[in-house]
Coordinates of C-alpha atoms and ligand atoms in Angstrom, one line a residue:
X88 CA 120.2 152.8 207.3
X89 CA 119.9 155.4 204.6
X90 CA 120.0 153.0 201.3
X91 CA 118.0 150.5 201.7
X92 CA 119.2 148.7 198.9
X93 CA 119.9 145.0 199.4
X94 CA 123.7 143.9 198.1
X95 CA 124.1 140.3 197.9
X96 CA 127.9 138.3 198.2
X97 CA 128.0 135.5 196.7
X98 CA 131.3 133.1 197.9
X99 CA 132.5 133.5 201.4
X100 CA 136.2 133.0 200.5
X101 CA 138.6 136.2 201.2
X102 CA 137.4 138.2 198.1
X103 CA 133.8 137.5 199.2
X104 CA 134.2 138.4 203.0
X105 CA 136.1 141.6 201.8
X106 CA 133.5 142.6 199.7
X107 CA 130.9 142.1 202.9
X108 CA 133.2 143.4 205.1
X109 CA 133.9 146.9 203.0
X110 CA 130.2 147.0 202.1
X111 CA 129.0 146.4 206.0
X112 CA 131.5 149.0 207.0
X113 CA 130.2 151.6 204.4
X114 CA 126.6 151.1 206.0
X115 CA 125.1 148.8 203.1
X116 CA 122.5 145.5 203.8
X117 CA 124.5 142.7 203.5
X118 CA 123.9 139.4 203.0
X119 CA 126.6 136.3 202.4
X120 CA 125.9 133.4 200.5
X121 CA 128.5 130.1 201.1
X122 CA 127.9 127.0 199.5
X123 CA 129.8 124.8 202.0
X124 CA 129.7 125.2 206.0
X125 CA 131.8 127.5 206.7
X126 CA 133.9 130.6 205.9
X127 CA 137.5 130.7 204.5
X128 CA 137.1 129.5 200.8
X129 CA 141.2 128.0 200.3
X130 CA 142.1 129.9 203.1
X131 CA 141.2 128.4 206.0
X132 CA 142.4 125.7 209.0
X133 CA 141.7 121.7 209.0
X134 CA 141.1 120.3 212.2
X135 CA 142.9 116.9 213.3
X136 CA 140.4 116.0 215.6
X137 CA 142.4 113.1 217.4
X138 CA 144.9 115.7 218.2
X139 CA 143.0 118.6 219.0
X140 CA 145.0 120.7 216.6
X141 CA 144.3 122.9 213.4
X142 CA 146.3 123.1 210.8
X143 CA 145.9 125.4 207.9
X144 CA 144.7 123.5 204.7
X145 CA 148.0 125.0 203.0
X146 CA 150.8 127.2 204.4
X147 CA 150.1 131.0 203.1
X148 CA 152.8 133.6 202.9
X149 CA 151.9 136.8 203.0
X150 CA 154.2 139.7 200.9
X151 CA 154.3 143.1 202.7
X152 CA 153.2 144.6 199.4
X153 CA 149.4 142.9 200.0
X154 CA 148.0 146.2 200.9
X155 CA 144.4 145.4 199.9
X156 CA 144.8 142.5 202.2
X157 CA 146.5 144.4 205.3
X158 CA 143.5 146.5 205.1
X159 CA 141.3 143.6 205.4
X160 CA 143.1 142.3 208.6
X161 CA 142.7 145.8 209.9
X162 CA 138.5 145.7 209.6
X163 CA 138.6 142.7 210.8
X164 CA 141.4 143.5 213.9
X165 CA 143.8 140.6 212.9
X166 CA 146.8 143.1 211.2
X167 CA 148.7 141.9 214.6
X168 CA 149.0 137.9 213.2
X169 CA 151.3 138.6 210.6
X170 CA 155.4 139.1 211.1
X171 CA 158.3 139.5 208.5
X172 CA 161.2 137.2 209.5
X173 CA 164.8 139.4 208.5
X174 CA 165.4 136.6 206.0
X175 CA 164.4 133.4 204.5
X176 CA 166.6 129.8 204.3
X177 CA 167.5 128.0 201.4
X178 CA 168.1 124.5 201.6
X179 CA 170.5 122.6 200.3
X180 CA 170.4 118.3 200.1
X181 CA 173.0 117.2 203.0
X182 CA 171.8 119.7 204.8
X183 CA 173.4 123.2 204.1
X184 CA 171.9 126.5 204.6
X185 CA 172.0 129.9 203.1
X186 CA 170.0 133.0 204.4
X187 CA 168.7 135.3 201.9
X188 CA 168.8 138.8 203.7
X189 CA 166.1 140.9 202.5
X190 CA 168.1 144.5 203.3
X191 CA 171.5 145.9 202.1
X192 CA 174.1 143.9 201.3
X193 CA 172.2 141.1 202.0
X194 CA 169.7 141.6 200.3
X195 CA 171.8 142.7 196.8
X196 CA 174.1 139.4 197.5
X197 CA 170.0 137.0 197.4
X198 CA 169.5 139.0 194.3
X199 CA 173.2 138.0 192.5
X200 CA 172.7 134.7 193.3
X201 CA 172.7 133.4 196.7
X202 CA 174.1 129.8 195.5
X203 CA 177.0 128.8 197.9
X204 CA 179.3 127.8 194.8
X205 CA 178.7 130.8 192.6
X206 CA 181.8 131.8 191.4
X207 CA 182.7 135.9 190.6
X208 CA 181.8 134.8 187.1
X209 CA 178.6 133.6 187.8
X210 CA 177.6 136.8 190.1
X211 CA 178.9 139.2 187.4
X212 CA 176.4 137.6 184.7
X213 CA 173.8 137.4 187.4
X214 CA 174.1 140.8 188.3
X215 CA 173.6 142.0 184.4
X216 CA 170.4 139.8 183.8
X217 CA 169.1 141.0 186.8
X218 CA 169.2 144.2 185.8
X219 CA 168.3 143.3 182.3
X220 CA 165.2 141.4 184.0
X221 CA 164.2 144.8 186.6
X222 CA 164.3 146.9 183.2
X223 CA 162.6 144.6 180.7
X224 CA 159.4 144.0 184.1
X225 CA 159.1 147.7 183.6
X226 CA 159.5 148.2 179.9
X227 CA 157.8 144.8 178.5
X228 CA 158.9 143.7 175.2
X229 CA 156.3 143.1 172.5
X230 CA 156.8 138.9 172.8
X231 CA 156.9 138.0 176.5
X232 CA 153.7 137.2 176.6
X233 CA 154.1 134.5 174.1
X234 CA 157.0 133.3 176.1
X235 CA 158.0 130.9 179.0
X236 CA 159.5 132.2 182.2
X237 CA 162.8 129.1 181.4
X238 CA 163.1 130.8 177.7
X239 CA 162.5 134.4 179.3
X240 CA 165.5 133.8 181.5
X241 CA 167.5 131.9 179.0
X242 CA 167.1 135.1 177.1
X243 CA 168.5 137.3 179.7
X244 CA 171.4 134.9 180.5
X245 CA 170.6 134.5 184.1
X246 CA 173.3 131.9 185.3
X247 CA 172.2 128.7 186.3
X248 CA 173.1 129.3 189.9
X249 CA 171.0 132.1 190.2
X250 CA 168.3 130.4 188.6
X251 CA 168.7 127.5 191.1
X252 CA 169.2 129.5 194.1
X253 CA 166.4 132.3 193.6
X254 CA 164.4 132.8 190.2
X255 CA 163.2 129.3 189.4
X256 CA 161.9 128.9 192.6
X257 CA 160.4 132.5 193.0
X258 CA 159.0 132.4 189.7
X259 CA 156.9 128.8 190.5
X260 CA 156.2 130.5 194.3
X261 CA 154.4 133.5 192.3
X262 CA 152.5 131.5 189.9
X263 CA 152.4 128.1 190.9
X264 CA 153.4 126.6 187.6
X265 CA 156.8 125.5 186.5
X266 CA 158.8 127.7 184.5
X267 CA 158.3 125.7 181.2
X268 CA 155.1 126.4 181.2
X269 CA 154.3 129.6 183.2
X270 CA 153.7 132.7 181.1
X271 CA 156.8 135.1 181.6
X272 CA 154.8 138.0 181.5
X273 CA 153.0 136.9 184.4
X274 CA 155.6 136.8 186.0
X275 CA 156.8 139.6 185.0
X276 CA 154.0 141.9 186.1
X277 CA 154.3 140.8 189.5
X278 CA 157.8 141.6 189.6
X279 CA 156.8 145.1 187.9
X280 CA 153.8 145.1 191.0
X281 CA 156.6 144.5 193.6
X282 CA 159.3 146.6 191.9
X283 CA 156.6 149.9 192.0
X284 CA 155.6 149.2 195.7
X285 CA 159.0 148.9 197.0
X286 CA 160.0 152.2 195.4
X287 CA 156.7 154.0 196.8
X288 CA 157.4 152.5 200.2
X289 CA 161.4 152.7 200.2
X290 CA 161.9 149.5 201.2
X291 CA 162.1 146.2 199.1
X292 CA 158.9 144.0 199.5
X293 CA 159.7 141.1 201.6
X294 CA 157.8 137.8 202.8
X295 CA 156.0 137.1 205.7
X296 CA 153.7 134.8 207.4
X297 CA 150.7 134.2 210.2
X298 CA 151.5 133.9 213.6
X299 CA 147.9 132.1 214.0
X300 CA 145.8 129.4 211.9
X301 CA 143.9 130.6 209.2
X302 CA 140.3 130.9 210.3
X303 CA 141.2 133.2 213.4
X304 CA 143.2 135.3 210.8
X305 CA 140.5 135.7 208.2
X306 CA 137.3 134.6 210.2
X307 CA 137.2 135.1 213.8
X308 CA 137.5 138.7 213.3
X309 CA 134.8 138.8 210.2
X310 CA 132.1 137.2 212.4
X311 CA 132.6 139.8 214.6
X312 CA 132.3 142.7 211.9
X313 CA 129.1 140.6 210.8
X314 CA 127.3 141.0 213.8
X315 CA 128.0 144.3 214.9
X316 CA 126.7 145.2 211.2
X317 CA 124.2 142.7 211.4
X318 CA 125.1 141.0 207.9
X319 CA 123.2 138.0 207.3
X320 CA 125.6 134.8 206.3
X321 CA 123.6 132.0 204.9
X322 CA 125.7 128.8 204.6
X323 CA 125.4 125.5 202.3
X324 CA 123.4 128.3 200.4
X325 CA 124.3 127.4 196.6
X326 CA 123.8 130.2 193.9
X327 CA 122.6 128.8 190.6
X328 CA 121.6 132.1 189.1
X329 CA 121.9 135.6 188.8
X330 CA 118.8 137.3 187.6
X331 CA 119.1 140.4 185.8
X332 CA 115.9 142.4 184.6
X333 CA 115.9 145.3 182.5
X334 CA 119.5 146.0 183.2
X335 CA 119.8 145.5 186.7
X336 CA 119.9 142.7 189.2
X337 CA 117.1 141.9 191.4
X338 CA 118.2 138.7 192.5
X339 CA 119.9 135.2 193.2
X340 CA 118.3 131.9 192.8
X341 CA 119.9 129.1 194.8
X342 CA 120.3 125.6 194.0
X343 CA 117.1 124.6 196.0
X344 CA 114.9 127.1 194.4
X345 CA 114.7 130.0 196.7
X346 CA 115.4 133.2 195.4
X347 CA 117.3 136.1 197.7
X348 CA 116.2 139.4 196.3
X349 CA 119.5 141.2 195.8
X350 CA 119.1 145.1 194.3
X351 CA 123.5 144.9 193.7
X352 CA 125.8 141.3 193.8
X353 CA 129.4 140.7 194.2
X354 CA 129.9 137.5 192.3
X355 CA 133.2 136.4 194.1
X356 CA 133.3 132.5 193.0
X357 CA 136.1 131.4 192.2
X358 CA 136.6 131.0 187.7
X359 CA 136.0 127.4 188.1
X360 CA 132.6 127.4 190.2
X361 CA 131.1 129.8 187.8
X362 CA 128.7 128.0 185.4
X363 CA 125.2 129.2 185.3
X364 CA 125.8 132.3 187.3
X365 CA 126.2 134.4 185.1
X366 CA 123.8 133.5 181.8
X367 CA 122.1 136.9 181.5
X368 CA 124.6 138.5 181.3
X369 CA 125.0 139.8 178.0
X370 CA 128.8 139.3 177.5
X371 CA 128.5 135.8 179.8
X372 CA 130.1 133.8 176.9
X373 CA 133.0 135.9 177.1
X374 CA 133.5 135.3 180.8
X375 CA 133.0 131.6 180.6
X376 CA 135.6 131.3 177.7
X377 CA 137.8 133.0 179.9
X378 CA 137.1 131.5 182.9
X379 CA 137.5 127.9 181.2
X380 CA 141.0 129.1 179.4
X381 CA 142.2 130.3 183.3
X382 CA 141.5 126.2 184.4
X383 CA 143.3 125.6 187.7
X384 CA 146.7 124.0 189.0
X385 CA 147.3 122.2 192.1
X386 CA 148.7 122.2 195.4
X387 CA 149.6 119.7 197.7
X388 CA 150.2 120.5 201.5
X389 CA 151.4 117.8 204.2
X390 CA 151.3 118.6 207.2
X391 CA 153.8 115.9 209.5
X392 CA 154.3 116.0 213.2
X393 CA 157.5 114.5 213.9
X394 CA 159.1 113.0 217.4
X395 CA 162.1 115.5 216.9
X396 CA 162.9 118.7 215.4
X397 CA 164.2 119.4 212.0
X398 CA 166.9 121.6 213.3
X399 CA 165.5 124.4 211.0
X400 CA 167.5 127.6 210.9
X401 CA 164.3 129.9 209.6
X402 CA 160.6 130.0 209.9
X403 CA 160.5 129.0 206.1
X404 CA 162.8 127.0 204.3
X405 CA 162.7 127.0 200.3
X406 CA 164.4 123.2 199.6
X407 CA 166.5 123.1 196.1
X408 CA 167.8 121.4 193.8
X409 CA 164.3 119.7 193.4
X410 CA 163.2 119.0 189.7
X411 CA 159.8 121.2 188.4
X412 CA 158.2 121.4 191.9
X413 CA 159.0 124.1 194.7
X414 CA 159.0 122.5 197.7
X415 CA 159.1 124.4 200.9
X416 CA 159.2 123.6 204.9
X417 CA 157.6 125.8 207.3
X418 CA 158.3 125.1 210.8
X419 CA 155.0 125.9 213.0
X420 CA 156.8 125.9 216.0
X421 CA 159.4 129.0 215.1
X422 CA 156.0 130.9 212.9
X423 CA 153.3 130.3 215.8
X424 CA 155.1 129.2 219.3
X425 CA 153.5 126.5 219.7
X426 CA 153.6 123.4 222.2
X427 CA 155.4 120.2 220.6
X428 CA 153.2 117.8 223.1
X429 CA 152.0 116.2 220.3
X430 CA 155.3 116.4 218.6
X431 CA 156.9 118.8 215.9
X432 CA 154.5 119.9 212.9
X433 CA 156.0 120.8 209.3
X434 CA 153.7 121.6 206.5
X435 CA 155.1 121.5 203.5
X436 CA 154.0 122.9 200.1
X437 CA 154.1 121.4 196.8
X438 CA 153.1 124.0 194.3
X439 CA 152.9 123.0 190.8
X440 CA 152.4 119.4 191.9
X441 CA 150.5 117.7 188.5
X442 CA 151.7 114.5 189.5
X443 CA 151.8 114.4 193.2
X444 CA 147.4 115.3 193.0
X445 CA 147.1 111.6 191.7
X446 CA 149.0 109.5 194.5
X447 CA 147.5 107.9 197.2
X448 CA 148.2 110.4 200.9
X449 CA 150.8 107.6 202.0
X450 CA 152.7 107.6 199.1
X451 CA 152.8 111.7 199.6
X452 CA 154.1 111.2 203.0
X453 CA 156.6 108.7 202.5
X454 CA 158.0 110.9 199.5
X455 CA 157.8 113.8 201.8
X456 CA 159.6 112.0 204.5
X457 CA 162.5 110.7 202.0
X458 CA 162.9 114.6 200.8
X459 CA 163.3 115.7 204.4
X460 CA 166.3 112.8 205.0
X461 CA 167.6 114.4 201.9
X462 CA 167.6 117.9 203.6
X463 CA 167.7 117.5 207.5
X464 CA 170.4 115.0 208.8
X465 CA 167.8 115.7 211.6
X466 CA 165.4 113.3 209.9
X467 CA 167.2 110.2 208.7
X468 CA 165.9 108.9 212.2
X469 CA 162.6 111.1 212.9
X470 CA 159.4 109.2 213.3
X471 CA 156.1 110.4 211.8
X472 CA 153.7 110.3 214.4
X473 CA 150.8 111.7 212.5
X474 CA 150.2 113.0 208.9
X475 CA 147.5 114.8 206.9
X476 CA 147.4 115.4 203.3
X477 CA 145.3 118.0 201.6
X478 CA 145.2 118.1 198.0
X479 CA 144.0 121.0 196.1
X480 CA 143.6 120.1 192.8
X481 CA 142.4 123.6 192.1
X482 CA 144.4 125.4 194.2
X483 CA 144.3 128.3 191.5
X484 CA 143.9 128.8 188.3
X485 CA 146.5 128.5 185.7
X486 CA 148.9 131.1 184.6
X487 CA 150.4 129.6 181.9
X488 CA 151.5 131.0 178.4
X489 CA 148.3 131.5 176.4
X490 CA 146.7 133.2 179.8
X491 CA 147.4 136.5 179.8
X492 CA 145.0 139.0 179.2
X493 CA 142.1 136.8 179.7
X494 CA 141.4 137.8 183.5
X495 CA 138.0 139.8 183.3
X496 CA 138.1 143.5 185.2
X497 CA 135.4 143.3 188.1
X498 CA 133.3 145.8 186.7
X499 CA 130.2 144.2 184.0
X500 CA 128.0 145.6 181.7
X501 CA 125.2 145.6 184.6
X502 CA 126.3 148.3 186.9
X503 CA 124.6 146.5 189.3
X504 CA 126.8 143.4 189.0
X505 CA 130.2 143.2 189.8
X506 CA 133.0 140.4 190.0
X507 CA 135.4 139.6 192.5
X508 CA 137.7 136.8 193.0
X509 CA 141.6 136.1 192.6
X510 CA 141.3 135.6 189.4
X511 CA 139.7 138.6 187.9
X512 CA 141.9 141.2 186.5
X513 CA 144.5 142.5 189.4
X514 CA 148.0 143.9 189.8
X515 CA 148.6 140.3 191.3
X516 CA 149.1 136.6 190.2
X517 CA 146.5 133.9 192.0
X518 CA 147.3 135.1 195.2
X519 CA 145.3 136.6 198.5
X520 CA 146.1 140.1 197.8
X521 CA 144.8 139.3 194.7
X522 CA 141.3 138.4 196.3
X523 CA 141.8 141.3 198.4
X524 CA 142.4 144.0 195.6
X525 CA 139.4 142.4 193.6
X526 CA 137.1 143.1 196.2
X527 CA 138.1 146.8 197.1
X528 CA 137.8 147.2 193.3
X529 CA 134.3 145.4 192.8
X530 CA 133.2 147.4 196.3
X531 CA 134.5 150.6 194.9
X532 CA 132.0 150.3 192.1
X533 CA 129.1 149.8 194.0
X534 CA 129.8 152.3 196.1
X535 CA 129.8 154.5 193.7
X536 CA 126.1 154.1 192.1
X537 CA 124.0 156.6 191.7
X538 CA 122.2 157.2 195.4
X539 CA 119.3 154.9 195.8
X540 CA 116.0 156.3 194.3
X541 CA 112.1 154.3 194.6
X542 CA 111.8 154.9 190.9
X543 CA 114.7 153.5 190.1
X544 CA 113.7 150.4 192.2
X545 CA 110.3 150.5 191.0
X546 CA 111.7 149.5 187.8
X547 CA 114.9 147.9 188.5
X548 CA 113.3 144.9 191.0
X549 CA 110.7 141.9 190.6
X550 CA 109.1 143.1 193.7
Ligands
FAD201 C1 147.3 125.3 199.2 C2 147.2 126.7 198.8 C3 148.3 127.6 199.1 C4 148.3 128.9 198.8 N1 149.3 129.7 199.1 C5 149.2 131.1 199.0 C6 150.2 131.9 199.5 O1 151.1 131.5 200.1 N2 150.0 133.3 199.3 C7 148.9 133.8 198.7 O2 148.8 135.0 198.6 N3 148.0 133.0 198.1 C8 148.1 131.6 198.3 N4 147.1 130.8 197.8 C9 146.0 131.4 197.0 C10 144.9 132.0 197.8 O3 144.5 131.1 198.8 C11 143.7 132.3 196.9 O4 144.2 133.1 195.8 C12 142.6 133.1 197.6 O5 142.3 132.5 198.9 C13 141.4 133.0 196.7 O6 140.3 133.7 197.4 P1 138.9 133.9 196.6 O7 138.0 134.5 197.6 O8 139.1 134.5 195.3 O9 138.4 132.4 196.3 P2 138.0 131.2 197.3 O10 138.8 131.2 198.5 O11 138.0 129.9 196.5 O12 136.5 131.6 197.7 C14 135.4 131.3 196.9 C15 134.2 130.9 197.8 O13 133.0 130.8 197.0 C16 132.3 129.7 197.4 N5 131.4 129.3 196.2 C17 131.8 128.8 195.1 N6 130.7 128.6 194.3 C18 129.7 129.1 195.0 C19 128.3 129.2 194.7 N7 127.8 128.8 193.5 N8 127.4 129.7 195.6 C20 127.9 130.1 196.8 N9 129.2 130.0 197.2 C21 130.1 129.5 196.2 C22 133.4 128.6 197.7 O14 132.9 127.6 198.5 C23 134.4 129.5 198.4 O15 134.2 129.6 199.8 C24 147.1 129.4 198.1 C25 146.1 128.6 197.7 C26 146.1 127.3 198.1 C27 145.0 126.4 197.7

């Protein structure tokens, strides 16, 4: 190994087992720091022990435009567990389905409003604020940062049935808040993200999913790339403190008191887990306002294993007509071919779900259950055999009006010290590609320090 520098990784969620990854496969000393037990950070699977099965701790789609991410699942060898379905369902209560193509006409006809009783009116005044929409994403006026996605679209006269059918619900999907509070320009620069990436790769983005739990997709394969780079992964490892000396790190104290010498960090905790770590850094308060400003939002996930099938038409099914809350059904058994011995498993996503955090998990499931007899005819006489809740009450932080601009880039006044994480500054809303990006940005920087010289860490380290 020609540097012998020591890089230190602190969170071993996706942006911190990028940043290993990248650094491990440029030919750097690595070492991992996790707080908990294991790898994953949000992303990762929940066993149900009395079953033998593991379920993800919340579906994850995955958009085609996550390159930063696709690039991870190549180091790591899992690019092969992902697949595009040609188009997803929308629900509809009593039980009607649309498909929403995702090419051609298809595709066009989603965009104009896919709503089964949108009338030629209605798709003609569609089809001009969606235009008006695509234009004002790339050219941003000087307000929409001030404004709510619901007042953004009132402003553009998008038709109640297209809002219903596609917008509301793509807008809440993308930031995980509901449009009367989720800042329209965030929104907005995602669109502008997918918008740019579609015309570089001729081809709208679309969305996909795994074909496997979470941990084999993001995991398995990292273990792997750890050992045959021999990175070191210390677990239950809690970092306290970054220590900075004359400008440069030289290492990380940890919540028993042992200190890992570290000539380089990649602080990839997430913006609430961050208090402490960063207090010499010169512009720390800064970071922490920001940080506290970003908050967090939550998620709930249920995952039910029913006695019957749904009778599902897609992989993923986007239910509406539901109030503030996207609520979505993803069949396992179509996204992973699995066995229904221990009966049919649905997980289904609650993004934005402020009130559902605070019930009790049966309350969730019999709410869940009702909303599925509302959907599926299938379900009126479906059993639950099993249920598991998962509450993420910080799912990710917050991307309401008020938030924009506050991400922090990844680079820090300590060229020695970078940040990674979803919620630094990204072409992406709270999202894995997000994570994914960060980390190819905060590794980008340490890659390119000056080459490694003993003066240099004569002065720069304690030891
Ligand atoms: C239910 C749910 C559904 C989601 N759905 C989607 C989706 O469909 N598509 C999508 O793109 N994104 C989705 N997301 C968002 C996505 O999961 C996150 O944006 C991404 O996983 C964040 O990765 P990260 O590495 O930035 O943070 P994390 O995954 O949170 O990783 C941070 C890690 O740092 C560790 N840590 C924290 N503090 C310390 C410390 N002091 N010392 C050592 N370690 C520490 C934590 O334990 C954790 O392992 C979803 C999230 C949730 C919760």
């Amino acid at each position: 190994m020609n540097d012998p520098r020591r890089y230190v990784v602190i969170g071993g969620g996706l942006a911190g087992l990028a940043s290993a990854v990248w650094l491990a496969e440029a030919g750097k000393q690595v070492t991992l720091l996790e707080r908990r037990g294991r790898l994953g950070g949000r992303t990762h699977a929940l066993e149900v022990a009395t079953l033998h099965d593991i379920p993800d701790n919340g579906q994850h789609v995955i958009a085609s435009g996550y390159e930063h991410l696709f690039r991870y699942l190549t180091s790591v060898g899992t690019r092969k567990f992902v697949e595009f379905p040609h188009g997803g369902v929308l629900r509809w209560p009593g039980g009607r389905a649309t498909t929403m193509g995702t090419k051609g006409f298809q595709a066009l006809r989603s965009l104009l409003g896919a709503h089964p009783d949108a009338g030629p009116m209605d798709r003609a005044r569609a089809a001009v604020a969606t235009v008006r929409l695509g234009w004002q994403c790339l050219n941003q006026p000087g307000d929409l940062a001030d404004l709510t996605t619901d007042q953004w679209f009132r402003r553009l006269g998008m038709p109640a049935t297209a809002r219903v059918a596609l917008w509301d619900w793509l807008a809440l999907g993308i930031a995980a808040e509901p449009v009367r509070q989720e800042s329209a320009k965030v929104f907005a620069d995602v669109l502008a993200t997918g918008i740019r990436l579609g015309i570089k790769h001729r081809r709208p983005v679309s969305i996909g999913y795994p074909t496997t739990d979470l941990d084999t997709l993001f995991v398995t394969g990292a273990h792997q790339v750890f050992e045959k780079y021999g990175v070191e992964v210390k677990y239950r490892a809690v970092a306290r403190h970054i220590d900075i000396r004359d400008g440069a790190v030289t290492g990380v104290t940890l919540a028993d008191g042992e200190t890992v010498p570290a000539d380089a960090v990649v602080c990839a905790v997430p913006n609430s887990y961050l208090g402490g770590l960063l207090d010499e850094l010169p512009e720390h308060d800064e970071i922490y306002a920001a940080a506290d400003k970003l908050g967090y939002t939550p998620i709930v996930s249920t995952n039910l294993y029913l006695d019957r099938p749904l009778g599902t038409e897609g992989t993923m099914e986007a239910l509406i007509g539901g109030a503030e809350v996207i609520d979505q059904v993803f069949d396992r058994q179509r996204m992973h071919g699995r066995s229904t011995e221990h009966g049919w498993l649905y997980c289904l996503t609650t993004s934005g779900a402020y009130e559902q955090i605070h019930k009790p998990h049966d309350v969730v499931v019999d709410e869940q259950m009702a909303l599925l007899r509302r959907y599926y005819p299938a379900a009126r006489a479906a059993k639950v055999l099993h249920a598991q809740v998962v509450p993420m009450p910080r799912a990710t932080f917050s991307q309401v009006v008020g938030t924009d601009g506050l991400r922090p880039g990844q680079g820090t006044s300590v060229p020695t010290l970078v940040l990674a994480g979803d919620w630094t500054r990204t072409d992406w809303s709270a999202t894995m590609e997000s994570a994914a990006q960060s980390a190819a940005r905060a590794v980008e920087l340490l890659l390119a320090l000056p080459e490694y010289s003993h003066q240099a860490r004569g002065n720069g380290s304690r030891k």
